[in-house]
PDB file of C-alpha atoms and ligand atoms in Angstrom:
ATOM      1  CA  MET D   1       0.217  -0.003  -0.094  1.00  0.00           C
ATOM      2  CA  PRO D   2       1.457   3.438  -0.915  1.00  0.00           C
ATOM      3  CA  THR D   3       2.467   5.631   2.370  1.00  0.00           C
ATOM      4  CA  PRO D   4       0.181   8.534   2.053  1.00  0.00           C
ATOM      5  CA  THR D   5       1.890  11.418   2.960  1.00  0.00           C
ATOM      6  CA  THR D   6       0.412  13.832   5.742  1.00  0.00           C
ATOM      7  CA  ASN D   7       1.780  17.304   4.639  1.00  0.00           C
ATOM      8  CA  ILE D   8       0.399  19.469   1.673  1.00  0.00           C
ATOM      9  CA  LYS D   9       3.783  19.485  -0.135  1.00  0.00           C
ATOM     10  CA  TYR D  10       2.666  16.764  -1.965  1.00  0.00           C
ATOM     11  CA  SER D  11       4.971  16.793  -4.866  1.00  0.00           C
ATOM     12  CA  GLU D  12       7.506  14.712  -3.251  1.00  0.00           C
ATOM     13  CA  TYR D  13       4.481  11.817  -3.372  1.00  0.00           C
ATOM     14  CA  PHE D  14       4.303  11.833  -6.905  1.00  0.00           C
ATOM     15  CA  THR D  15       7.952  10.882  -7.436  1.00  0.00           C
ATOM     16  CA  ARG D  16       6.492   7.249  -7.266  1.00  0.00           C
ATOM     17  CA  PHE D  17       4.260   7.444 -10.347  1.00  0.00           C
ATOM     18  CA  SER D  18       6.340   6.213 -13.420  1.00  0.00           C
ATOM     19  CA  VAL D  19       3.324   5.852 -15.514  1.00  0.00           C
ATOM     20  CA  ILE D  20      -0.227   7.770 -15.217  1.00  0.00           C
ATOM     21  CA  ILE D  21      -3.226   6.788 -17.198  1.00  0.00           C
ATOM     22  CA  VAL D  22      -6.131   9.384 -17.694  1.00  0.00           C
ATOM     23  CA  THR D  23      -9.541   8.669 -19.501  1.00  0.00           C
ATOM     24  CA  GLY D  24     -11.222  12.454 -20.589  1.00  0.00           C
ATOM     25  CA  GLY D  25      -8.017  14.126 -21.012  1.00  0.00           C
ATOM     26  CA  SER D  26      -8.680  16.372 -23.643  1.00  0.00           C
ATOM     27  CA  SER D  27     -10.805  18.646 -21.815  1.00  0.00           C
ATOM     28  CA  GLY D  28     -11.568  19.874 -18.421  1.00  0.00           C
ATOM     29  CA  ILE D  29     -10.887  17.930 -14.979  1.00  0.00           C
ATOM     30  CA  GLY D  30      -8.968  15.696 -17.110  1.00  0.00           C
ATOM     31  CA  CYS D  31      -7.206  17.767 -19.105  1.00  0.00           C
ATOM     32  CA  SER D  32      -6.339  19.864 -15.672  1.00  0.00           C
ATOM     33  CA  ILE D  33      -4.994  16.711 -13.955  1.00  0.00           C
ATOM     34  CA  ILE D  34      -2.717  15.966 -16.683  1.00  0.00           C
ATOM     35  CA  LYS D  35      -1.153  19.247 -16.834  1.00  0.00           C
ATOM     36  CA  ALA D  36      -0.820  19.518 -12.862  1.00  0.00           C
ATOM     37  CA  ILE D  37       1.180  16.129 -12.702  1.00  0.00           C
ATOM     38  CA  LEU D  38       3.229  16.975 -15.623  1.00  0.00           C
ATOM     39  CA  LYS D  39       4.433  19.963 -13.956  1.00  0.00           C
ATOM     40  CA  ILE D  40       5.483  17.877 -10.874  1.00  0.00           C
ATOM     41  CA  ARG D  41       6.857  15.416 -12.550  1.00  0.00           C
ATOM     42  CA  PRO D  42       7.859  16.337 -16.310  1.00  0.00           C
ATOM     43  CA  GLN D  43       8.931  12.682 -17.108  1.00  0.00           C
ATOM     44  CA  VAL D  44       6.422  10.555 -15.875  1.00  0.00           C
ATOM     45  CA  HIS D  45       4.458   8.678 -18.739  1.00  0.00           C
ATOM     46  CA  VAL D  46       1.338   9.521 -19.689  1.00  0.00           C
ATOM     47  CA  CYS D  47      -1.136   8.150 -21.282  1.00  0.00           C
ATOM     48  CA  ASN D  48      -4.200   9.551 -22.031  1.00  0.00           C
ATOM     49  CA  LEU D  49      -7.887   7.994 -23.518  1.00  0.00           C
ATOM     50  CA  SER D  50     -10.163   9.905 -25.323  1.00  0.00           C
ATOM     51  CA  ARG D  51     -12.067  10.216 -28.710  1.00  0.00           C
ATOM     52  CA  SER D  52     -10.118  13.584 -29.117  1.00  0.00           C
ATOM     53  CA  LYS D  53      -6.453  13.990 -28.909  1.00  0.00           C
ATOM     54  CA  PRO D  54      -5.533  16.745 -26.331  1.00  0.00           C
ATOM     55  CA  ASP D  55      -4.299  20.167 -27.755  1.00  0.00           C
ATOM     56  CA  PHE D  56      -1.719  20.387 -25.012  1.00  0.00           C
ATOM     57  CA  PHE D  57       1.985  18.963 -25.104  1.00  0.00           C
ATOM     58  CA  LEU D  58       1.570  15.457 -23.413  1.00  0.00           C
ATOM     59  CA  GLY D  59       5.110  15.643 -21.937  1.00  0.00           C
ATOM     60  CA  GLU D  60       7.958  13.969 -23.560  1.00  0.00           C
ATOM     61  CA  ASN D  61       6.913  10.477 -22.620  1.00  0.00           C
ATOM     62  CA  GLY D  62       3.181  10.940 -23.310  1.00  0.00           C
ATOM     63  CA  THR D  63       0.801   9.035 -25.306  1.00  0.00           C
ATOM     64  CA  HIS D  64      -2.932   9.881 -26.196  1.00  0.00           C
ATOM     65  CA  LEU D  65      -4.952   6.638 -27.341  1.00  0.00           C
ATOM     66  CA  PRO D  66      -7.673   7.671 -29.738  1.00  0.00           C
ATOM     67  CA  VAL D  67     -10.630   5.706 -28.114  1.00  0.00           C
ATOM     68  CA  ASP D  68     -14.635   6.028 -27.203  1.00  0.00           C
ATOM     69  CA  LEU D  69     -15.043   4.045 -23.822  1.00  0.00           C
ATOM     70  CA  SER D  70     -18.687   3.547 -24.217  1.00  0.00           C
ATOM     71  CA  ASN D  71     -17.686   0.902 -26.709  1.00  0.00           C
ATOM     72  CA  ALA D  72     -16.785  -2.324 -24.759  1.00  0.00           C
ATOM     73  CA  GLN D  73     -14.680  -3.413 -27.743  1.00  0.00           C
ATOM     74  CA  ALA D  74     -12.745  -0.446 -28.565  1.00  0.00           C
ATOM     75  CA  LEU D  75     -11.941  -0.330 -24.618  1.00  0.00           C
ATOM     76  CA  GLY D  76     -10.474  -3.948 -24.642  1.00  0.00           C
ATOM     77  CA  GLU D  77      -8.349  -3.393 -27.668  1.00  0.00           C
ATOM     78  CA  ALA D  78      -6.858   0.377 -25.831  1.00  0.00           C
ATOM     79  CA  ALA D  79      -6.254  -1.847 -22.650  1.00  0.00           C
ATOM     80  CA  GLN D  80      -4.510  -4.579 -24.434  1.00  0.00           C
ATOM     81  CA  SER D  81      -1.859  -1.807 -25.541  1.00  0.00           C
ATOM     82  CA  LEU D  82      -2.096   0.239 -22.304  1.00  0.00           C
ATOM     83  CA  LYS D  83      -0.814  -3.536 -20.826  1.00  0.00           C
ATOM     84  CA  ALA D  84       1.456  -3.800 -23.450  1.00  0.00           C
ATOM     85  CA  ARG D  85       3.167  -0.208 -22.957  1.00  0.00           C
ATOM     86  CA  LEU D  86       3.317  -1.068 -19.049  1.00  0.00           C
ATOM     87  CA  THR D  87       5.475  -3.670 -19.590  1.00  0.00           C
ATOM     88  CA  HIS D  88       7.760  -1.406 -21.044  1.00  0.00           C
ATOM     89  CA  ALA D  89       7.312   1.467 -18.966  1.00  0.00           C
ATOM     90  CA  PRO D  90       9.889   2.351 -16.243  1.00  0.00           C
ATOM     91  CA  LYS D  91       9.410   0.739 -12.741  1.00  0.00           C
ATOM     92  CA  GLY D  92       7.045   2.674 -10.879  1.00  0.00           C
ATOM     93  CA  GLU D  93       3.888   3.101 -10.063  1.00  0.00           C
ATOM     94  CA  VAL D  94       0.406   3.354 -11.385  1.00  0.00           C
ATOM     95  CA  LEU D  95      -1.881   6.418 -11.503  1.00  0.00           C
ATOM     96  CA  LEU D  96      -5.051   5.233 -12.973  1.00  0.00           C
ATOM     97  CA  VAL D  97      -7.698   8.211 -13.258  1.00  0.00           C
ATOM     98  CA  ASN D  98     -11.269   7.442 -14.444  1.00  0.00           C
ATOM     99  CA  ASN D  99     -12.545  10.727 -15.196  1.00  0.00           C
ATOM    100  CA  SER D 100     -14.522  10.272 -18.665  1.00  0.00           C
ATOM    101  CA  GLY D 101     -18.096  10.888 -18.025  1.00  0.00           C
ATOM    102  CA  PHE D 102     -20.982  12.981 -19.485  1.00  0.00           C
ATOM    103  CA  GLY D 103     -24.361  13.941 -18.131  1.00  0.00           C
ATOM    104  CA  ASP D 104     -27.497  14.973 -19.808  1.00  0.00           C
ATOM    105  CA  TYR D 105     -30.196  16.902 -18.843  1.00  0.00           C
ATOM    106  CA  GLY D 106     -34.026  16.462 -18.773  1.00  0.00           C
ATOM    107  CA  ARG D 107     -37.085  14.812 -18.524  1.00  0.00           C
ATOM    108  CA  MET D 108     -37.460  11.090 -18.604  1.00  0.00           C
ATOM    109  CA  PRO D 109     -39.063   9.781 -20.928  1.00  0.00           C
ATOM    110  CA  GLU D 110     -38.022  12.864 -23.446  1.00  0.00           C
ATOM    111  CA  LEU D 111     -34.034  12.367 -23.220  1.00  0.00           C
ATOM    112  CA  ASP D 112     -33.043   9.922 -26.067  1.00  0.00           C
ATOM    113  CA  ILE D 113     -32.633   6.651 -24.250  1.00  0.00           C
ATOM    114  CA  ASP D 114     -29.545   5.757 -26.787  1.00  0.00           C
ATOM    115  CA  LYS D 115     -28.081   8.436 -25.262  1.00  0.00           C
ATOM    116  CA  GLN D 116     -28.677   7.388 -21.588  1.00  0.00           C
ATOM    117  CA  LEU D 117     -27.557   4.095 -22.359  1.00  0.00           C
ATOM    118  CA  ASN D 118     -24.241   5.625 -23.434  1.00  0.00           C
ATOM    119  CA  MET D 119     -23.860   7.550 -20.575  1.00  0.00           C
ATOM    120  CA  ILE D 120     -24.500   4.415 -18.361  1.00  0.00           C
ATOM    121  CA  ASP D 121     -21.842   2.601 -20.450  1.00  0.00           C
ATOM    122  CA  LEU D 122     -19.091   5.257 -20.241  1.00  0.00           C
ATOM    123  CA  ASN D 123     -19.582   6.717 -16.791  1.00  0.00           C
ATOM    124  CA  ILE D 124     -20.151   2.624 -14.880  1.00  0.00           C
ATOM    125  CA  ARG D 125     -18.745   0.163 -17.574  1.00  0.00           C
ATOM    126  CA  ALA D 126     -16.479   1.500 -18.850  1.00  0.00           C
ATOM    127  CA  VAL D 127     -14.736   2.342 -15.392  1.00  0.00           C
ATOM    128  CA  VAL D 128     -15.152  -1.061 -13.972  1.00  0.00           C
ATOM    129  CA  ASP D 129     -13.702  -2.776 -17.074  1.00  0.00           C
ATOM    130  CA  LEU D 130     -10.515  -0.196 -17.849  1.00  0.00           C
ATOM    131  CA  THR D 131      -9.761  -0.811 -13.824  1.00  0.00           C
ATOM    132  CA  ALA D 132     -10.597  -4.369 -13.744  1.00  0.00           C
ATOM    133  CA  ARG D 133      -7.911  -5.059 -16.970  1.00  0.00           C
ATOM    134  CA  LEU D 134      -5.628  -2.697 -15.587  1.00  0.00           C
ATOM    135  CA  LEU D 135      -5.417  -3.864 -11.696  1.00  0.00           C
ATOM    136  CA  PRO D 136      -2.955  -7.335 -12.179  1.00  0.00           C
ATOM    137  CA  THR D 137      -0.280  -4.869 -13.747  1.00  0.00           C
ATOM    138  CA  MET D 138      -1.010  -2.399 -11.164  1.00  0.00           C
ATOM    139  CA  LEU D 139      -1.184  -4.791  -7.941  1.00  0.00           C
ATOM    140  CA  ASP D 140       2.588  -5.759  -9.171  1.00  0.00           C
ATOM    141  CA  ARG D 141       3.373  -2.276  -9.424  1.00  0.00           C
ATOM    142  CA  GLY D 142       1.692  -0.665  -6.784  1.00  0.00           C
ATOM    143  CA  GLY D 143      -0.528   2.633  -7.657  1.00  0.00           C
ATOM    144  CA  VAL D 144      -3.905   4.696  -7.216  1.00  0.00           C
ATOM    145  CA  VAL D 145      -7.149   4.119  -8.894  1.00  0.00           C
ATOM    146  CA  VAL D 146      -8.757   7.801  -9.032  1.00  0.00           C
ATOM    147  CA  ASN D 147     -12.631   7.627  -9.900  1.00  0.00           C
ATOM    148  CA  ILE D 148     -14.149  11.170 -10.656  1.00  0.00           C
ATOM    149  CA  ALA D 149     -17.993  11.328  -9.178  1.00  0.00           C
ATOM    150  CA  SER D 150     -19.523  13.896  -8.591  1.00  0.00           C
ATOM    151  CA  THR D 151     -21.899  15.460  -5.603  1.00  0.00           C
ATOM    152  CA  ALA D 152     -24.660  14.704  -7.831  1.00  0.00           C
ATOM    153  CA  ALA D 153     -23.792  10.845  -6.301  1.00  0.00           C
ATOM    154  CA  PHE D 154     -24.840  12.133  -2.639  1.00  0.00           C
ATOM    155  CA  GLN D 155     -29.166  11.901  -3.503  1.00  0.00           C
ATOM    156  CA  PRO D 156     -31.118  11.593  -6.618  1.00  0.00           C
ATOM    157  CA  THR D 157     -31.027  14.298  -9.180  1.00  0.00           C
ATOM    158  CA  PRO D 158     -34.474  14.456 -10.632  1.00  0.00           C
ATOM    159  CA  PHE D 159     -33.751  16.162 -14.311  1.00  0.00           C
ATOM    160  CA  LEU D 160     -30.156  14.210 -14.370  1.00  0.00           C
ATOM    161  CA  ALA D 161     -31.600  11.404 -13.252  1.00  0.00           C
ATOM    162  CA  THR D 162     -29.594   8.915 -14.861  1.00  0.00           C
ATOM    163  CA  TYR D 163     -26.405  11.272 -14.661  1.00  0.00           C
ATOM    164  CA  GLY D 164     -26.811  11.258 -10.711  1.00  0.00           C
ATOM    165  CA  ALA D 165     -27.054   7.518 -10.578  1.00  0.00           C
ATOM    166  CA  THR D 166     -24.133   6.724 -12.066  1.00  0.00           C
ATOM    167  CA  LYS D 167     -21.935   8.950  -9.903  1.00  0.00           C
ATOM    168  CA  SER D 168     -23.803   7.051  -6.761  1.00  0.00           C
ATOM    169  CA  PHE D 169     -22.197   3.926  -8.503  1.00  0.00           C
ATOM    170  CA  VAL D 170     -19.083   5.613  -9.094  1.00  0.00           C
ATOM    171  CA  ARG D 171     -18.784   6.499  -5.585  1.00  0.00           C
ATOM    172  CA  ASN D 172     -19.741   3.467  -3.396  1.00  0.00           C
ATOM    173  CA  TRP D 173     -18.030   1.209  -6.328  1.00  0.00           C
ATOM    174  CA  SER D 174     -14.814   3.195  -5.487  1.00  0.00           C
ATOM    175  CA  LEU D 175     -15.038   2.914  -1.862  1.00  0.00           C
ATOM    176  CA  ALA D 176     -16.011  -0.441  -1.868  1.00  0.00           C
ATOM    177  CA  LEU D 177     -12.995  -1.172  -4.118  1.00  0.00           C
ATOM    178  CA  ASN D 178     -10.942   0.586  -2.017  1.00  0.00           C
ATOM    179  CA  GLU D 179     -12.017  -2.086   0.718  1.00  0.00           C
ATOM    180  CA  ASP D 180     -11.421  -5.273  -1.574  1.00  0.00           C
ATOM    181  CA  LEU D 181      -7.726  -3.933  -2.262  1.00  0.00           C
ATOM    182  CA  ARG D 182      -6.916  -3.320   1.302  1.00  0.00           C
ATOM    183  CA  GLY D 183      -3.459  -5.060   2.304  1.00  0.00           C
ATOM    184  CA  THR D 184      -2.318  -4.714  -1.266  1.00  0.00           C
ATOM    185  CA  LYS D 185      -0.405  -1.913  -2.984  1.00  0.00           C
ATOM    186  CA  VAL D 186      -3.108  -0.671  -4.725  1.00  0.00           C
ATOM    187  CA  ARG D 187      -5.731   1.648  -3.257  1.00  0.00           C
ATOM    188  CA  ALA D 188      -8.588   3.865  -4.667  1.00  0.00           C
ATOM    189  CA  LEU D 189     -10.046   7.441  -4.317  1.00  0.00           C
ATOM    190  CA  ALA D 190     -13.634   8.609  -5.061  1.00  0.00           C
ATOM    191  CA  ILE D 191     -13.342  12.185  -6.113  1.00  0.00           C
ATOM    192  CA  CYS D 192     -16.632  14.033  -6.035  1.00  0.00           C
ATOM    193  CA  PRO D 193     -16.543  17.460  -7.528  1.00  0.00           C
ATOM    194  CA  GLY D 194     -19.410  20.303  -7.668  1.00  0.00           C
ATOM    195  CA  PRO D 195     -20.119  22.619 -10.260  1.00  0.00           C
ATOM    196  CA  THR D 196     -17.088  22.955 -12.460  1.00  0.00           C
ATOM    197  CA  ARG D 197     -16.549  25.179 -15.354  1.00  0.00           C
ATOM    198  CA  SER D 198     -15.803  22.805 -18.178  1.00  0.00           C
ATOM    199  CA  ASN D 199     -17.490  21.318 -21.983  1.00  0.00           C
ATOM    200  CA  PHE D 200     -19.657  19.459 -19.027  1.00  0.00           C
ATOM    201  CA  PHE D 201     -22.638  21.470 -19.177  1.00  0.00           C
ATOM    202  CA  LYS D 202     -23.060  22.294 -22.855  1.00  0.00           C
ATOM    203  CA  ALA D 203     -22.512  18.755 -23.627  1.00  0.00           C
ATOM    204  CA  ALA D 204     -25.753  18.011 -21.133  1.00  0.00           C
ATOM    205  CA  GLY D 205     -27.616  20.391 -22.901  1.00  0.00           C
ATOM    206  CA  PHE D 206     -27.855  23.514 -20.405  1.00  0.00           C
ATOM    207  CA  LYS D 207     -28.059  26.641 -22.708  1.00  0.00           C
ATOM    208  CA  THR D 208     -25.716  28.480 -20.399  1.00  0.00           C
ATOM    209  CA  PRO D 209     -23.474  26.714 -17.468  1.00  0.00           C
ATOM    210  CA  PRO D 210     -25.742  27.572 -14.343  1.00  0.00           C
ATOM    211  CA  MET D 211     -22.395  28.661 -13.019  1.00  0.00           C
ATOM    212  CA  GLY D 212     -22.168  31.745  -9.930  1.00  0.00           C
ATOM    213  CA  ARG D 213     -25.556  32.350 -10.273  1.00  0.00           C
ATOM    214  CA  GLY D 214     -28.864  30.671  -8.457  1.00  0.00           C
ATOM    215  CA  ALA D 215     -28.421  27.365  -6.489  1.00  0.00           C
ATOM    216  CA  ASN D 216     -24.800  27.405  -7.661  1.00  0.00           C
ATOM    217  CA  LYS D 217     -23.710  30.683  -6.289  1.00  0.00           C
ATOM    218  CA  GLY D 218     -20.551  29.907  -4.713  1.00  0.00           C
ATOM    219  CA  LEU D 219     -20.159  26.035  -5.407  1.00  0.00           C
ATOM    220  CA  ASP D 220     -18.589  26.520  -8.462  1.00  0.00           C
ATOM    221  CA  MET D 221     -14.782  25.689  -9.513  1.00  0.00           C
ATOM    222  CA  THR D 222     -12.674  25.873 -12.184  1.00  0.00           C
ATOM    223  CA  SER D 223     -11.185  22.173 -13.180  1.00  0.00           C
ATOM    224  CA  ASP D 224      -7.614  23.610 -11.870  1.00  0.00           C
ATOM    225  CA  GLU D 225      -8.738  23.713  -8.638  1.00  0.00           C
ATOM    226  CA  VAL D 226     -10.279  20.582  -8.583  1.00  0.00           C
ATOM    227  CA  ALA D 227      -7.047  19.067 -10.144  1.00  0.00           C
ATOM    228  CA  ARG D 228      -5.195  20.632  -7.590  1.00  0.00           C
ATOM    229  CA  ARG D 229      -7.396  18.775  -4.737  1.00  0.00           C
ATOM    230  CA  THR D 230      -7.169  15.486  -6.472  1.00  0.00           C
ATOM    231  CA  LEU D 231      -3.976  15.542  -6.389  1.00  0.00           C
ATOM    232  CA  ARG D 232      -3.826  16.634  -2.421  1.00  0.00           C
ATOM    233  CA  ALA D 233      -6.470  13.919  -1.694  1.00  0.00           C
ATOM    234  CA  ILE D 234      -4.047  11.275  -3.720  1.00  0.00           C
ATOM    235  CA  ALA D 235      -0.973  12.041  -1.655  1.00  0.00           C
ATOM    236  CA  LYS D 236      -2.783  12.395   1.534  1.00  0.00           C
ATOM    237  CA  GLY D 237      -4.387   8.828   1.308  1.00  0.00           C
ATOM    238  CA  ARG D 238      -8.278   9.410   1.004  1.00  0.00           C
ATOM    239  CA  SER D 239     -10.591   7.200   0.156  1.00  0.00           C
ATOM    240  CA  ILE D 240     -12.708  10.161  -0.875  1.00  0.00           C
ATOM    241  CA  HIS D 241     -12.695  13.956  -1.161  1.00  0.00           C
ATOM    242  CA  VAL D 242     -15.795  16.012  -1.757  1.00  0.00           C
ATOM    243  CA  THR D 243     -14.140  19.065  -3.438  1.00  0.00           C
ATOM    244  CA  GLY D 244     -14.412  22.348  -1.144  1.00  0.00           C
ATOM    245  CA  TRP D 245     -16.437  22.991   2.090  1.00  0.00           C
ATOM    246  CA  LYS D 246     -19.688  24.261   0.438  1.00  0.00           C
ATOM    247  CA  ASN D 247     -19.798  21.284  -1.182  1.00  0.00           C
ATOM    248  CA  ARG D 248     -19.300  19.228   1.678  1.00  0.00           C
ATOM    249  CA  CYS D 249     -22.012  20.356   3.402  1.00  0.00           C
ATOM    250  CA  ILE D 250     -24.763  20.294   1.005  1.00  0.00           C
ATOM    251  CA  ALA D 251     -23.135  16.267   0.265  1.00  0.00           C
ATOM    252  CA  PHE D 252     -23.567  15.681   4.009  1.00  0.00           C
ATOM    253  CA  LEU D 253     -27.227  17.415   3.976  1.00  0.00           C
ATOM    254  CA  GLY D 254     -27.848  15.084   0.737  1.00  0.00           C
ATOM    255  CA  SER D 255     -26.987  12.176   2.305  1.00  0.00           C
ATOM    256  CA  LYS D 256     -28.652  12.776   6.042  1.00  0.00           C
ATOM    257  CA  LEU D 257     -31.783  14.054   5.268  1.00  0.00           C
ATOM    258  CA  PRO D 258     -35.008  12.053   4.252  1.00  0.00           C
ATOM    259  CA  ILE D 259     -34.657  11.088   1.012  1.00  0.00           C
ATOM    260  CA  VAL D 260     -37.909  11.841  -0.099  1.00  0.00           C
ATOM    261  CA  VAL D 261     -37.282  15.709   0.993  1.00  0.00           C
ATOM    262  CA  VAL D 262     -33.851  15.275  -0.502  1.00  0.00           C
ATOM    263  CA  THR D 263     -35.371  14.616  -4.002  1.00  0.00           C
ATOM    264  CA  ARG D 264     -37.950  16.839  -3.955  1.00  0.00           C
ATOM    265  CA  VAL D 265     -35.695  19.984  -3.246  1.00  0.00           C
ATOM    266  CA  GLY D 266     -33.383  19.017  -5.807  1.00  0.00           C
ATOM    267  CA  GLY D 267     -36.333  18.681  -8.373  1.00  0.00           C
ATOM    268  CA  ILE D 268     -37.180  22.254  -7.745  1.00  0.00           C
ATOM    269  CA  ILE D 269     -33.838  23.652  -7.726  1.00  0.00           C
ATOM    270  CA  LEU D 270     -32.662  21.170 -11.315  1.00  0.00           C
ATOM    271  CA  SER D 271     -35.931  22.057 -12.773  1.00  0.00           C
ATOM    272  CA  LYS D 272     -34.997  25.750 -12.892  1.00  0.00           C
ATOM    273  CA  MET D 273     -31.684  24.889 -15.129  1.00  0.00           C
ATOM    274  CA  ARG D 274     -32.735  25.727 -18.784  1.00  0.00           C
ATOM    275  CA  LEU D 275     -32.529  23.224 -21.435  1.00  0.00           C
ATOM    276  CA  GLU D 276     -31.115  23.590 -24.792  1.00  0.00           C
ATOM    277  CA  GLU D 277     -33.787  25.109 -26.894  1.00  0.00           C
ATOM    278  CA  HIS D 278     -33.125  22.571 -30.107  1.00  0.00           C
ATOM    279  CA  ARG D 279     -31.995  19.196 -28.562  1.00  0.00           C
ATOM    280  CA  LYS D 280     -30.371  17.013 -31.006  1.00  0.00           C
TER     281      LYS D 280
HETATM  282  N1  NAP H   1     -17.733  19.623 -14.762  1.00  0.00           N
HETATM  283  C1  NAP H   1     -18.608  19.318 -13.480  1.00  0.00           C
HETATM  284  O1  NAP H   1     -19.402  20.250 -12.783  1.00  0.00           O
HETATM  285  C2  NAP H   1     -18.629  18.175 -13.546  1.00  0.00           C
HETATM  286  C3  NAP H   1     -18.765  17.980 -11.951  1.00  0.00           C
HETATM  287  C4  NAP H   1     -18.693  16.716 -10.636  1.00  0.00           C
HETATM  288  C5  NAP H   1     -18.367  15.812 -11.689  1.00  0.00           C
HETATM  289  N2  NAP H   1     -17.723  15.766 -13.339  1.00  0.00           N
HETATM  290  C6  NAP H   1     -17.267  15.008 -14.246  1.00  0.00           C
HETATM  291  O2  NAP H   1     -16.024  15.127 -14.350  1.00  0.00           O
HETATM  292  C7  NAP H   1     -15.782  14.389 -15.335  1.00  0.00           C
HETATM  293  C8  NAP H   1     -14.839  15.085 -16.443  1.00  0.00           C
HETATM  294  O3  NAP H   1     -16.048  16.053 -16.803  1.00  0.00           O
HETATM  295  P1  NAP H   1     -15.530  17.689 -17.154  1.00  0.00           P
HETATM  296  O4  NAP H   1     -16.350  18.328 -16.295  1.00  0.00           O
HETATM  297  O5  NAP H   1     -14.104  17.922 -17.120  1.00  0.00           O
HETATM  298  O6  NAP H   1     -16.204  17.625 -18.645  1.00  0.00           O
HETATM  299  P2  NAP H   1     -15.323  17.859 -20.411  1.00  0.00           P
HETATM  300  O7  NAP H   1     -14.861  18.640 -20.091  1.00  0.00           O
HETATM  301  O8  NAP H   1     -17.075  17.636 -21.312  1.00  0.00           O
HETATM  302  O9  NAP H   1     -14.835  16.431 -20.055  1.00  0.00           O
HETATM  303  C9  NAP H   1     -15.631  15.254 -20.166  1.00  0.00           C
HETATM  304  C10 NAP H   1     -14.125  14.295 -20.816  1.00  0.00           C
HETATM  305  O10 NAP H   1     -14.704  13.163 -21.218  1.00  0.00           O
HETATM  306  C11 NAP H   1     -14.337  12.234 -22.244  1.00  0.00           C
HETATM  307  N3  NAP H   1     -15.424  11.709 -22.951  1.00  0.00           N
HETATM  308  C12 NAP H   1     -16.623  12.099 -23.373  1.00  0.00           C
HETATM  309  N4  NAP H   1     -17.005  10.893 -23.999  1.00  0.00           N
HETATM  310  C13 NAP H   1     -15.899   9.878 -24.283  1.00  0.00           C
HETATM  311  C14 NAP H   1     -16.249   8.600 -25.041  1.00  0.00           C
HETATM  312  N5  NAP H   1     -17.217   7.828 -25.265  1.00  0.00           N
HETATM  313  N6  NAP H   1     -14.670   8.044 -24.665  1.00  0.00           N
HETATM  314  C15 NAP H   1     -13.892   8.561 -24.158  1.00  0.00           C
HETATM  315  N7  NAP H   1     -13.479   9.641 -23.749  1.00  0.00           N
HETATM  316  C16 NAP H   1     -15.014  10.230 -23.425  1.00  0.00           C
HETATM  317  C17 NAP H   1     -14.078  14.063 -23.238  1.00  0.00           C
HETATM  318  O11 NAP H   1     -12.784  13.448 -24.454  1.00  0.00           O
HETATM  319  P3  NAP H   1     -13.510  13.237 -25.584  1.00  0.00           P
HETATM  320  O12 NAP H   1     -15.051  13.685 -25.745  1.00  0.00           O
HETATM  321  O13 NAP H   1     -12.539  13.626 -26.585  1.00  0.00           O
HETATM  322  O14 NAP H   1     -13.783  11.864 -26.061  1.00  0.00           O
HETATM  323  C18 NAP H   1     -13.524  15.137 -22.245  1.00  0.00           C
HETATM  324  O15 NAP H   1     -12.070  14.496 -22.586  1.00  0.00           O
HETATM  325  C19 NAP H   1     -16.786  13.709 -15.728  1.00  0.00           C
HETATM  326  O16 NAP H   1     -16.999  12.527 -15.695  1.00  0.00           O
HETATM  327  C20 NAP H   1     -18.036  14.237 -14.999  1.00  0.00           C
HETATM  328  O17 NAP H   1     -19.152  13.937 -14.775  1.00  0.00           O
HETATM  329  C21 NAP H   1     -18.068  16.725 -13.877  1.00  0.00           C
END
């Protein structure tokens, strides 16, 4: 089991990683995590998995594997390629960040069911599948599996019903995985960001990102801030981290108040977030 550090100077902690594998590093939180790690450890072997190529330098040892992770066969091929790369990579631990994901705002049954099922494939299936395929190598080398969940994981989320449920899965699965891995050289961490400035809201069908206003006032962060907090949580050996104290209060209330009340209040707040006028 990697020894976590208790002080905030986490840069030294990351020298143990020789390889970092990030899904969805082409934008937003994944992109910020890669950049933050490269700043600390420029020689690390970065491997990004997403459909589009990141438009920034992945480092001298960086690779981009173009893959649609919602496609099980494509994921299997990418994992094979990753495993082959890992056999040639320098000694050291592996950091796997399962970050790719998307949401879809709207009311059932008006939503496109294929998109909802695709979301389940990406937000849930791909996380379990990629982790399972890489774990044997990680158990030999040591490492950390970071799963990007959300504050949406703490209560039902009307109008983002499927998305919130996928993130509850990721949070619970990650915490349980961490227990399964106790006594090994690998641990798991669930990161639960609140509203974060990225492409997420546009991809989810919001007309304008609900940032810095209404119910989200004071909760939103930049993806760089989420990445910084993620790295600190990794170095501190956390098994779960909700980004920011305001988000932590909301997550706490969401999990402690009667679920029927929380769902109703969530429905009222989320119904006010406007949909794009012409959905595809
Ligand atoms: N933004 C927020 O408010 C927020 C809050 C809590 C949690 N999160 C979570 O944070 C994670 C990152 O989201 P973000 O905010 O950074 O949004 P983003 O900017 O839209 O990034 C999403 C990433 O996922 C990748 N992706 C999407 N579909 C994919 C597919 N089929 N196969 C492989 N990769 C795919 C995208 O790359 P390509 O398009 O190039 O494939 C992109 O790099 C997600 O899991 C999201 O649920 C976001």
